[in-house]
């Protein structure tokens, strides 16, 4: 009786988790129908692969929903951690089905790598001759990143703060009043976010199309620009439009738009017109971008390159890497050693918290600078009292601890991943930049293999699985995953 009671209790604990996962899979199946319809209209053989994939996903959804029909969705914190991690893992797995079953006939490892890279908006790819893919598969690659992008925003704004993870806890200001009411307001936050996200995507589609892109290219590049994902419809990435500088400038604009905090967009729509400029994180990102772009442009001009072309390429590639989009407008590793080292450093920065960007996020560097400044003051004035404030609010101990813990485990994860990749025979540059670009969700690394002019296809399968782990951990802010492996989490 005791054993059966314990089993029943465990079932009740896991039922809400499974029910939410099933609902998310249902959304995924609905989006799979878009490329399936396109392929059906074109009479492409890939339509069969999407049809089978939809049936598999719907079968899984039906099985879980029928078994949890009477279960109410009510979460405890530990269940939120589990459902957050499992949702990204399971969706990535189901999203890979059309790639395994389709005309590309990717191996299971390559298909999972491509889907994880898409859903986490990393942008690393194993595919070649992307131009030759069917319109349906091109559209699916873009849709996966677009779905991942909106999921990242909702997770960062509505879920991770509730779990006391992530940077958005700093940005729940008194004007939004979400800091203590995250879960009850999740529906409103998600709705406003989705409206803004869709609006930005439609604006990008129209801009790219009017700028000269083919309709399918405009749609895919719009979705992957706003999602800061970086999947393109060409092996040359955005470099396919290098002779059309206006498209590179448009791309820079929409990538930057996706890298700004969506909660601030919501405040702007509510009447706070200058909210973006008043936000310390936004000002920091824009200021840093301006300084780096000016310096690298001057470097390119000094090397003898055209001024406008240098400014265009530097702006596009710097914005792409800092926002962790991963589009390549040019092979910037060929610009010289200074540029290569600079872009490696930029890999770690990331955009703003509450955006689609990955990386460390700008606010963590700003908070670290504040803490360093105060520590230096203490060394001079041992008995001094110095306040630490960010965006007009005091930096509490729990926020400070969170920044320090995340920063430590961020670089520790990169170091461990790089060590694992080197044990598989990868050279130092490939291993280190591959680990960094995976955890920071950037896309291209450095070197001849995985640099802007290459892809991840030649890497051994074991390396791709390690990179998948790195991409998922980076997207889930690392601590969300690590806590699942602590004994006290499961005891509680």
GROMACS .gro file of C-alpha atoms in nm:
model
  492
    1UNK     CA    1   0.000   0.000   0.000
    2UNK     CA    2   0.283   0.239   0.090
    3UNK     CA    3   0.463   0.160  -0.235
    4UNK     CA    4   0.151   0.217  -0.444
    5UNK     CA    5   0.082   0.542  -0.257
    6UNK     CA    6   0.434   0.668  -0.329
    7UNK     CA    7   0.397   0.577  -0.696
    8UNK     CA    8   0.065   0.763  -0.715
    9UNK     CA    9   0.225   1.068  -0.553
   10UNK     CA   10   0.513   1.066  -0.805
   11UNK     CA   11   0.261   1.037  -1.089
   12UNK     CA   12   0.071   1.340  -0.960
   13UNK     CA   13   0.398   1.533  -0.937
   14UNK     CA   14   0.498   1.459  -1.296
   15UNK     CA   15   0.153   1.484  -1.458
   16UNK     CA   16   0.149   1.869  -1.479
   17UNK     CA   17   0.501   1.864  -1.628
   18UNK     CA   18   0.400   1.617  -1.896
   19UNK     CA   19   0.078   1.803  -1.971
   20UNK     CA   20   0.261   2.132  -2.034
   21UNK     CA   21   0.517   1.952  -2.250
   22UNK     CA   22   0.236   1.801  -2.455
   23UNK     CA   23   0.079   2.143  -2.510
   24UNK     CA   24   0.414   2.280  -2.628
   25UNK     CA   25   0.454   1.985  -2.867
   26UNK     CA   26   0.107   2.063  -3.001
   27UNK     CA   27   0.224   2.415  -3.089
   28UNK     CA   28   0.529   2.265  -3.259
   29UNK     CA   29   0.308   2.034  -3.467
   30UNK     CA   30   0.094   2.329  -3.572
   31UNK     CA   31   0.400   2.514  -3.698
   32UNK     CA   32   0.520   2.202  -3.879
   33UNK     CA   33   0.205   2.222  -4.089
   34UNK     CA   34   0.325   2.548  -4.249
   35UNK     CA   35   0.622   2.398  -4.440
   36UNK     CA   36   0.416   2.081  -4.497
   37UNK     CA   37   0.149   2.284  -4.680
   38UNK     CA   38   0.416   2.467  -4.882
   39UNK     CA   39   0.575   2.137  -4.985
   40UNK     CA   40   0.236   1.987  -5.069
   41UNK     CA   41   0.159   2.281  -5.299
   42UNK     CA   42   0.500   2.244  -5.465
   43UNK     CA   43   0.466   1.866  -5.494
   44UNK     CA   44   0.799   1.815  -5.314
   45UNK     CA   45   0.899   1.477  -5.169
   46UNK     CA   46   0.986   1.641  -4.837
   47UNK     CA   47   0.612   1.677  -4.774
   48UNK     CA   48   0.601   1.310  -4.673
   49UNK     CA   49   0.872   1.365  -4.410
   50UNK     CA   50   0.679   1.653  -4.256
   51UNK     CA   51   0.354   1.459  -4.265
   52UNK     CA   52   0.511   1.167  -4.077
   53UNK     CA   53   0.675   1.404  -3.829
   54UNK     CA   54   0.342   1.573  -3.757
   55UNK     CA   55   0.177   1.236  -3.695
   56UNK     CA   56   0.453   1.129  -3.455
   57UNK     CA   57   0.429   1.452  -3.257
   58UNK     CA   58   0.047   1.446  -3.247
   59UNK     CA   59   0.053   1.081  -3.137
   60UNK     CA   60   0.281   1.171  -2.847
   61UNK     CA   61   0.059   1.466  -2.756
   62UNK     CA   62  -0.257   1.253  -2.760
   63UNK     CA   63  -0.101   0.983  -2.542
   64UNK     CA   64   0.000   1.231  -2.272
   65UNK     CA   65  -0.313   1.448  -2.279
   66UNK     CA   66  -0.540   1.145  -2.249
   67UNK     CA   67  -0.345   1.015  -1.951
   68UNK     CA   68  -0.341   1.357  -1.778
   69UNK     CA   69  -0.687   1.475  -1.883
   70UNK     CA   70  -0.811   1.557  -1.532
   71UNK     CA   71  -0.485   1.704  -1.406
   72UNK     CA   72  -0.482   2.076  -1.330
   73UNK     CA   73  -0.170   2.271  -1.429
   74UNK     CA   74  -0.035   2.391  -1.097
   75UNK     CA   75   0.340   2.416  -1.049
   76UNK     CA   76   0.580   2.408  -0.761
   77UNK     CA   77   0.925   2.564  -0.817
   78UNK     CA   78   1.100   2.229  -0.871
   79UNK     CA   79   0.849   2.140  -1.143
   80UNK     CA   80   0.918   2.470  -1.317
   81UNK     CA   81   1.289   2.388  -1.332
   82UNK     CA   82   1.212   2.046  -1.480
   83UNK     CA   83   0.958   2.163  -1.738
   84UNK     CA   84   1.182   2.450  -1.848
   85UNK     CA   85   1.474   2.217  -1.921
   86UNK     CA   86   1.270   1.928  -2.065
   87UNK     CA   87   1.075   2.157  -2.297
   88UNK     CA   88   1.387   2.271  -2.480
   89UNK     CA   89   1.531   1.920  -2.498
   90UNK     CA   90   1.210   1.752  -2.616
   91UNK     CA   91   1.116   2.023  -2.867
   92UNK     CA   92   1.464   2.007  -3.018
   93UNK     CA   93   1.426   1.631  -3.054
   94UNK     CA   94   1.085   1.645  -3.223
   95UNK     CA   95   1.194   1.937  -3.445
   96UNK     CA   96   1.474   1.722  -3.587
   97UNK     CA   97   1.232   1.462  -3.731
   98UNK     CA   98   1.176   1.635  -4.069
   99UNK     CA   99   1.553   1.663  -4.109
  100UNK     CA  100   1.602   1.290  -4.047
  101UNK     CA  101   1.310   1.178  -4.262
  102UNK     CA  102   1.343   1.443  -4.535
  103UNK     CA  103   1.535   1.451  -4.859
  104UNK     CA  104   1.847   1.574  -4.679
  105UNK     CA  105   1.865   1.235  -4.504
  106UNK     CA  106   2.078   1.374  -4.223
  107UNK     CA  107   2.214   1.133  -3.968
  108UNK     CA  108   2.041   1.138  -3.630
  109UNK     CA  109   2.336   1.325  -3.477
  110UNK     CA  110   2.347   1.590  -3.749
  111UNK     CA  111   1.969   1.637  -3.743
  112UNK     CA  112   1.963   1.685  -3.365
  113UNK     CA  113   2.260   1.923  -3.383
  114UNK     CA  114   2.083   2.132  -3.648
  115UNK     CA  115   1.756   2.143  -3.453
  116UNK     CA  116   1.923   2.223  -3.118
  117UNK     CA  117   2.120   2.498  -3.290
  118UNK     CA  118   1.795   2.632  -3.437
  119UNK     CA  119   1.574   2.614  -3.126
  120UNK     CA  120   1.844   2.771  -2.907
  121UNK     CA  121   1.897   3.035  -3.182
  122UNK     CA  122   2.268   2.952  -3.190
  123UNK     CA  123   2.291   2.937  -3.570
  124UNK     CA  124   2.567   2.678  -3.611
  125UNK     CA  125   2.494   2.447  -3.904
  126UNK     CA  126   2.612   2.114  -4.044
  127UNK     CA  127   2.446   2.167  -4.382
  128UNK     CA  128   2.610   2.248  -4.714
  129UNK     CA  129   2.445   2.353  -5.039
  130UNK     CA  130   2.171   2.522  -4.841
  131UNK     CA  131   2.061   2.695  -5.160
  132UNK     CA  132   1.955   2.354  -5.292
  133UNK     CA  133   1.721   2.275  -5.001
  134UNK     CA  134   1.348   2.270  -5.066
  135UNK     CA  135   1.151   2.582  -4.975
  136UNK     CA  136   0.982   2.382  -4.701
  137UNK     CA  137   1.309   2.292  -4.529
  138UNK     CA  138   1.438   2.648  -4.561
  139UNK     CA  139   1.115   2.770  -4.406
  140UNK     CA  140   1.138   2.509  -4.128
  141UNK     CA  141   1.491   2.617  -4.034
  142UNK     CA  142   1.365   2.974  -4.004
  143UNK     CA  143   1.052   2.875  -3.812
  144UNK     CA  144   1.254   2.673  -3.561
  145UNK     CA  145   1.467   2.976  -3.481
  146UNK     CA  146   1.166   3.206  -3.472
  147UNK     CA  147   0.989   2.976  -3.225
  148UNK     CA  148   1.305   2.949  -3.017
  149UNK     CA  149   1.339   3.326  -3.011
  150UNK     CA  150   0.992   3.397  -2.875
  151UNK     CA  151   1.032   3.109  -2.630
  152UNK     CA  152   1.355   3.261  -2.504
  153UNK     CA  153   1.189   3.596  -2.435
  154UNK     CA  154   0.894   3.443  -2.250
  155UNK     CA  155   1.128   3.219  -2.051
  156UNK     CA  156   1.359   3.508  -1.965
  157UNK     CA  157   1.080   3.745  -1.866
  158UNK     CA  158   0.820   3.519  -1.708
  159UNK     CA  159   0.982   3.195  -1.593
  160UNK     CA  160   1.347   3.239  -1.492
  161UNK     CA  161   1.282   3.534  -1.257
  162UNK     CA  162   1.021   3.322  -1.079
  163UNK     CA  163   1.290   3.056  -1.031
  164UNK     CA  164   1.533   3.325  -0.909
  165UNK     CA  165   1.749   3.264  -1.217
  166UNK     CA  166   1.845   3.508  -1.492
  167UNK     CA  167   1.889   3.881  -1.522
  168UNK     CA  168   1.531   4.001  -1.563
  169UNK     CA  169   1.492   4.024  -1.188
  170UNK     CA  170   1.683   4.350  -1.215
  171UNK     CA  171   1.440   4.495  -1.464
  172UNK     CA  172   1.105   4.438  -1.294
  173UNK     CA  173   1.066   4.803  -1.211
  174UNK     CA  174   0.789   4.968  -1.016
  175UNK     CA  175   0.624   5.082  -1.340
  176UNK     CA  176   0.558   4.729  -1.452
  177UNK     CA  177   0.494   4.581  -1.106
  178UNK     CA  178   0.589   4.230  -1.219
  179UNK     CA  179   0.861   4.156  -0.966
  180UNK     CA  180   0.625   3.994  -0.714
  181UNK     CA  181   0.349   3.895  -0.957
  182UNK     CA  182   0.535   3.708  -1.227
  183UNK     CA  183   0.316   3.403  -1.267
  184UNK     CA  184  -0.029   3.571  -1.247
  185UNK     CA  185   0.080   3.818  -1.514
  186UNK     CA  186   0.251   3.565  -1.742
  187UNK     CA  187  -0.040   3.558  -1.987
  188UNK     CA  188  -0.036   3.936  -2.029
  189UNK     CA  189   0.342   3.946  -2.063
  190UNK     CA  190   0.341   3.668  -2.321
  191UNK     CA  191   0.063   3.831  -2.524
  192UNK     CA  192   0.232   4.172  -2.537
  193UNK     CA  193   0.566   4.010  -2.619
  194UNK     CA  194   0.417   3.804  -2.901
  195UNK     CA  195   0.249   4.110  -3.055
  196UNK     CA  196   0.577   4.305  -3.056
  197UNK     CA  197   0.773   4.005  -3.179
  198UNK     CA  198   0.531   3.943  -3.469
  199UNK     CA  199   0.526   4.312  -3.554
  200UNK     CA  200   0.905   4.328  -3.574
  201UNK     CA  201   0.912   4.013  -3.788
  202UNK     CA  202   0.654   4.148  -4.034
  203UNK     CA  203   0.847   4.474  -4.058
  204UNK     CA  204   1.164   4.278  -4.134
  205UNK     CA  205   0.988   4.068  -4.400
  206UNK     CA  206   0.858   4.380  -4.574
  207UNK     CA  207   1.195   4.557  -4.552
  208UNK     CA  208   1.395   4.264  -4.690
  209UNK     CA  209   1.145   4.200  -4.967
  210UNK     CA  210   1.132   4.564  -5.074
  211UNK     CA  211   1.512   4.567  -5.048
  212UNK     CA  212   1.541   4.303  -5.318
  213UNK     CA  213   1.526   3.962  -5.147
  214UNK     CA  214   1.315   3.682  -5.294
  215UNK     CA  215   0.996   3.621  -5.088
  216UNK     CA  216   1.118   3.295  -4.925
  217UNK     CA  217   1.454   3.456  -4.843
  218UNK     CA  218   1.286   3.764  -4.699
  219UNK     CA  219   1.065   3.551  -4.474
  220UNK     CA  220   1.342   3.324  -4.345
  221UNK     CA  221   1.597   3.602  -4.293
  222UNK     CA  222   1.335   3.814  -4.117
  223UNK     CA  223   1.254   3.535  -3.871
  224UNK     CA  224   1.619   3.455  -3.801
  225UNK     CA  225   1.721   3.823  -3.771
  226UNK     CA  226   1.458   3.914  -3.512
  227UNK     CA  227   1.522   3.586  -3.327
  228UNK     CA  228   1.897   3.664  -3.342
  229UNK     CA  229   1.940   3.310  -3.472
  230UNK     CA  230   2.149   3.347  -3.785
  231UNK     CA  231   2.024   3.070  -4.016
  232UNK     CA  232   2.042   3.187  -4.377
  233UNK     CA  233   1.934   3.040  -4.710
  234UNK     CA  234   2.286   3.032  -4.850
  235UNK     CA  235   2.618   2.873  -4.762
  236UNK     CA  236   2.759   3.226  -4.777
  237UNK     CA  237   2.516   3.331  -4.500
  238UNK     CA  238   2.429   3.702  -4.528
  239UNK     CA  239   2.744   3.742  -4.737
  240UNK     CA  240   2.528   3.644  -5.033
  241UNK     CA  241   2.401   4.005  -5.018
  242UNK     CA  242   2.740   4.168  -4.969
  243UNK     CA  243   2.691   4.360  -5.296
  244UNK     CA  244   2.369   4.511  -5.156
  245UNK     CA  245   2.485   4.716  -4.855
  246UNK     CA  246   2.134   4.842  -4.778
  247UNK     CA  247   2.036   4.484  -4.686
  248UNK     CA  248   2.332   4.458  -4.449
  249UNK     CA  249   2.222   4.779  -4.278
  250UNK     CA  250   1.866   4.651  -4.252
  251UNK     CA  251   1.997   4.325  -4.107
  252UNK     CA  252   2.200   4.517  -3.849
  253UNK     CA  253   1.890   4.711  -3.747
  254UNK     CA  254   1.667   4.407  -3.696
  255UNK     CA  255   1.936   4.206  -3.518
  256UNK     CA  256   1.985   4.496  -3.278
  257UNK     CA  257   1.609   4.522  -3.234
  258UNK     CA  258   1.591   4.157  -3.127
  259UNK     CA  259   1.876   4.210  -2.880
  260UNK     CA  260   1.702   4.483  -2.678
  261UNK     CA  261   1.478   4.407  -2.376
  262UNK     CA  262   1.121   4.333  -2.478
  263UNK     CA  263   0.986   4.450  -2.142
  264UNK     CA  264   1.120   4.793  -2.230
  265UNK     CA  265   0.936   4.776  -2.563
  266UNK     CA  266   0.620   4.705  -2.367
  267UNK     CA  267   0.684   5.011  -2.148
  268UNK     CA  268   0.735   5.223  -2.460
  269UNK     CA  269   0.398   5.109  -2.594
  270UNK     CA  270   0.243   5.195  -2.258
  271UNK     CA  271   0.355   5.557  -2.297
  272UNK     CA  272   0.712   5.569  -2.163
  273UNK     CA  273   0.858   5.696  -2.493
  274UNK     CA  274   1.215   5.734  -2.366
  275UNK     CA  275   1.224   5.408  -2.170
  276UNK     CA  276   1.479   5.252  -2.403
  277UNK     CA  277   1.722   5.539  -2.371
  278UNK     CA  278   1.674   5.564  -1.993
  279UNK     CA  279   1.761   5.197  -1.948
  280UNK     CA  280   2.122   5.158  -1.833
  281UNK     CA  281   2.158   4.823  -2.007
  282UNK     CA  282   2.049   4.959  -2.347
  283UNK     CA  283   2.280   5.259  -2.321
  284UNK     CA  284   2.567   5.031  -2.230
  285UNK     CA  285   2.507   4.802  -2.528
  286UNK     CA  286   2.476   5.089  -2.777
  287UNK     CA  287   2.782   5.265  -2.638
  288UNK     CA  288   2.994   4.951  -2.653
  289UNK     CA  289   2.882   4.877  -3.010
  290UNK     CA  290   2.965   5.232  -3.120
  291UNK     CA  291   3.317   5.218  -2.973
  292UNK     CA  292   3.400   4.876  -3.123
  293UNK     CA  293   3.258   4.967  -3.465
  294UNK     CA  294   3.457   5.293  -3.481
  295UNK     CA  295   3.783   5.122  -3.380
  296UNK     CA  296   3.750   4.825  -3.617
  297UNK     CA  297   3.635   5.049  -3.904
  298UNK     CA  298   3.942   5.268  -3.852
  299UNK     CA  299   4.155   4.952  -3.853
  300UNK     CA  300   4.003   4.836  -4.182
  301UNK     CA  301   4.049   5.178  -4.343
  302UNK     CA  302   4.411   5.189  -4.224
  303UNK     CA  303   4.460   4.855  -4.400
  304UNK     CA  304   4.358   5.023  -4.725
  305UNK     CA  305   3.990   4.925  -4.754
  306UNK     CA  306   3.707   5.147  -4.876
  307UNK     CA  307   3.560   5.357  -4.593
  308UNK     CA  308   3.189   5.293  -4.656
  309UNK     CA  309   3.239   4.923  -4.728
  310UNK     CA  310   3.448   4.891  -4.411
  311UNK     CA  311   3.185   5.067  -4.201
  312UNK     CA  312   2.908   4.850  -4.348
  313UNK     CA  313   3.086   4.517  -4.299
  314UNK     CA  314   3.221   4.605  -3.954
  315UNK     CA  315   2.880   4.724  -3.833
  316UNK     CA  316   2.699   4.417  -3.964
  317UNK     CA  317   2.948   4.159  -3.834
  318UNK     CA  318   3.000   4.326  -3.495
  319UNK     CA  319   2.624   4.355  -3.437
  320UNK     CA  320   2.580   3.995  -3.554
  321UNK     CA  321   2.837   3.856  -3.309
  322UNK     CA  322   2.750   4.077  -3.010
  323UNK     CA  323   2.377   4.003  -3.045
  324UNK     CA  324   2.473   3.633  -3.085
  325UNK     CA  325   2.291   3.616  -3.420
  326UNK     CA  326   2.579   3.458  -3.608
  327UNK     CA  327   2.516   3.587  -3.960
  328UNK     CA  328   2.839   3.630  -4.153
  329UNK     CA  329   2.855   3.922  -4.394
  330UNK     CA  330   3.221   3.851  -4.462
  331UNK     CA  331   3.499   3.622  -4.336
  332UNK     CA  332   3.614   3.856  -4.060
  333UNK     CA  333   3.887   3.612  -3.953
  334UNK     CA  334   4.068   3.717  -4.273
  335UNK     CA  335   4.078   4.081  -4.160
  336UNK     CA  336   4.391   4.023  -3.954
  337UNK     CA  337   4.485   3.899  -3.608
  338UNK     CA  338   4.348   4.208  -3.431
  339UNK     CA  339   4.001   4.154  -3.577
  340UNK     CA  340   4.007   3.779  -3.505
  341UNK     CA  341   4.093   3.835  -3.137
  342UNK     CA  342   3.838   4.118  -3.109
  343UNK     CA  343   3.558   3.901  -3.247
  344UNK     CA  344   3.653   3.620  -3.008
  345UNK     CA  345   3.613   3.862  -2.716
  346UNK     CA  346   3.283   3.990  -2.857
  347UNK     CA  347   3.152   3.632  -2.858
  348UNK     CA  348   3.107   3.645  -2.481
  349UNK     CA  349   2.917   3.973  -2.447
  350UNK     CA  350   2.565   3.909  -2.577
  351UNK     CA  351   2.275   4.151  -2.595
  352UNK     CA  352   2.034   4.261  -2.324
  353UNK     CA  353   1.856   4.050  -2.068
  354UNK     CA  354   1.496   3.983  -2.170
  355UNK     CA  355   1.586   3.971  -2.540
  356UNK     CA  356   1.643   3.687  -2.786
  357UNK     CA  357   2.022   3.718  -2.748
  358UNK     CA  358   2.249   3.475  -2.569
  359UNK     CA  359   2.592   3.535  -2.419
  360UNK     CA  360   2.681   3.680  -2.081
  361UNK     CA  361   2.443   3.975  -2.131
  362UNK     CA  362   2.555   4.336  -2.102
  363UNK     CA  363   2.409   4.396  -1.755
  364UNK     CA  364   2.640   4.137  -1.596
  365UNK     CA  365   2.947   4.324  -1.721
  366UNK     CA  366   2.797   4.647  -1.590
  367UNK     CA  367   2.720   4.496  -1.250
  368UNK     CA  368   3.072   4.348  -1.233
  369UNK     CA  369   3.217   4.692  -1.311
  370UNK     CA  370   3.014   4.848  -1.029
  371UNK     CA  371   3.131   4.581  -0.784
  372UNK     CA  372   3.494   4.619  -0.894
  373UNK     CA  373   3.478   4.997  -0.854
  374UNK     CA  374   3.338   4.964  -0.502
  375UNK     CA  375   3.600   4.705  -0.410
  376UNK     CA  376   3.877   4.940  -0.521
  377UNK     CA  377   3.719   5.212  -0.308
  378UNK     CA  378   3.718   4.980  -0.005
  379UNK     CA  379   4.089   4.919  -0.051
  380UNK     CA  380   4.152   5.293  -0.019
  381UNK     CA  381   3.880   5.372   0.237
  382UNK     CA  382   3.844   5.058   0.449
  383UNK     CA  383   3.567   5.206   0.665
  384UNK     CA  384   3.380   5.372   0.381
  385UNK     CA  385   3.017   5.302   0.295
  386UNK     CA  386   2.952   5.281  -0.078
  387UNK     CA  387   2.616   5.206  -0.234
  388UNK     CA  388   2.585   4.979  -0.534
  389UNK     CA  389   2.299   5.079  -0.760
  390UNK     CA  390   2.192   4.971  -1.107
  391UNK     CA  391   1.920   5.134  -1.317
  392UNK     CA  392   1.835   5.346  -1.015
  393UNK     CA  393   1.779   5.046  -0.786
  394UNK     CA  394   2.004   4.903  -0.512
  395UNK     CA  395   2.198   4.591  -0.603
  396UNK     CA  396   2.079   4.334  -0.350
  397UNK     CA  397   2.295   4.049  -0.225
  398UNK     CA  398   2.093   3.784  -0.409
  399UNK     CA  399   2.136   3.963  -0.743
  400UNK     CA  400   2.508   4.003  -0.679
  401UNK     CA  401   2.542   3.636  -0.587
  402UNK     CA  402   2.349   3.541  -0.901
  403UNK     CA  403   2.578   3.745  -1.127
  404UNK     CA  404   2.892   3.600  -0.969
  405UNK     CA  405   2.760   3.241  -0.976
  406UNK     CA  406   2.645   3.263  -1.336
  407UNK     CA  407   2.970   3.424  -1.453
  408UNK     CA  408   3.178   3.158  -1.281
  409UNK     CA  409   2.981   2.864  -1.419
  410UNK     CA  410   2.956   3.027  -1.764
  411UNK     CA  411   3.332   3.027  -1.809
  412UNK     CA  412   3.372   2.696  -1.626
  413UNK     CA  413   3.128   2.537  -1.872
  414UNK     CA  414   3.321   2.677  -2.167
  415UNK     CA  415   3.649   2.553  -2.020
  416UNK     CA  416   3.512   2.203  -1.956
  417UNK     CA  417   3.354   2.186  -2.301
  418UNK     CA  418   3.675   2.302  -2.470
  419UNK     CA  419   3.869   2.037  -2.280
  420UNK     CA  420   3.625   1.768  -2.394
  421UNK     CA  421   3.651   1.885  -2.756
  422UNK     CA  422   4.032   1.885  -2.740
  423UNK     CA  423   4.025   1.526  -2.611
  424UNK     CA  424   3.837   1.437  -2.930
  425UNK     CA  425   4.128   1.566  -3.138
  426UNK     CA  426   4.015   1.919  -3.224
  427UNK     CA  427   4.282   2.189  -3.240
  428UNK     CA  428   4.299   2.465  -2.978
  429UNK     CA  429   4.130   2.736  -3.185
  430UNK     CA  430   3.844   2.508  -3.295
  431UNK     CA  431   3.791   2.360  -2.948
  432UNK     CA  432   3.800   2.689  -2.758
  433UNK     CA  433   3.599   2.897  -3.006
  434UNK     CA  434   3.354   2.609  -3.062
  435UNK     CA  435   3.288   2.581  -2.689
  436UNK     CA  436   3.252   2.958  -2.654
  437UNK     CA  437   3.017   2.994  -2.949
  438UNK     CA  438   2.800   2.706  -2.827
  439UNK     CA  439   2.756   2.827  -2.469
  440UNK     CA  440   2.714   3.189  -2.581
  441UNK     CA  441   2.471   3.077  -2.859
  442UNK     CA  442   2.657   3.277  -3.123
  443UNK     CA  443   2.695   3.042  -3.423
  444UNK     CA  444   3.025   3.054  -3.612
  445UNK     CA  445   3.352   2.998  -3.432
  446UNK     CA  446   3.708   3.066  -3.545
  447UNK     CA  447   3.946   2.871  -3.766
  448UNK     CA  448   3.920   2.701  -4.102
  449UNK     CA  449   3.665   2.438  -3.993
  450UNK     CA  450   3.395   2.621  -3.797
  451UNK     CA  451   3.480   2.982  -3.886
  452UNK     CA  452   3.246   3.217  -4.074
  453UNK     CA  453   3.345   3.052  -4.403
  454UNK     CA  454   3.301   2.692  -4.275
  455UNK     CA  455   3.046   2.481  -4.086
  456UNK     CA  456   3.023   2.218  -3.813
  457UNK     CA  457   2.965   1.922  -4.046
  458UNK     CA  458   3.325   1.789  -4.041
  459UNK     CA  459   3.334   1.760  -3.660
  460UNK     CA  460   3.310   1.410  -3.509
  461UNK     CA  461   2.968   1.304  -3.378
  462UNK     CA  462   3.084   1.307  -3.017
  463UNK     CA  463   3.190   1.671  -3.056
  464UNK     CA  464   2.847   1.762  -3.192
  465UNK     CA  465   2.675   1.603  -2.892
  466UNK     CA  466   2.901   1.797  -2.656
  467UNK     CA  467   2.820   2.117  -2.842
  468UNK     CA  468   2.447   2.038  -2.819
  469UNK     CA  469   2.483   2.015  -2.441
  470UNK     CA  470   2.671   2.346  -2.442
  471UNK     CA  471   2.405   2.518  -2.655
  472UNK     CA  472   2.121   2.401  -2.430
  473UNK     CA  473   2.304   2.495  -2.110
  474UNK     CA  474   2.389   2.839  -2.246
  475UNK     CA  475   2.032   2.903  -2.355
  476UNK     CA  476   1.891   2.790  -2.018
  477UNK     CA  477   2.127   3.021  -1.826
  478UNK     CA  478   2.335   2.722  -1.705
  479UNK     CA  479   2.217   2.731  -1.342
  480UNK     CA  480   1.870   2.612  -1.446
  481UNK     CA  481   2.030   2.292  -1.573
  482UNK     CA  482   2.296   2.247  -1.306
  483UNK     CA  483   2.043   2.256  -1.023
  484UNK     CA  484   1.879   1.942  -1.166
  485UNK     CA  485   2.198   1.748  -1.091
  486UNK     CA  486   2.212   1.835  -0.723
  487UNK     CA  487   2.087   1.568  -0.477
  488UNK     CA  488   1.918   1.830  -0.257
  489UNK     CA  489   1.696   1.937  -0.549
  490UNK     CA  490   1.538   1.592  -0.576
  491UNK     CA  491   1.523   1.539  -0.201
  492UNK     CA  492   1.323   1.858  -0.168
   0.00000   0.00000   0.00000
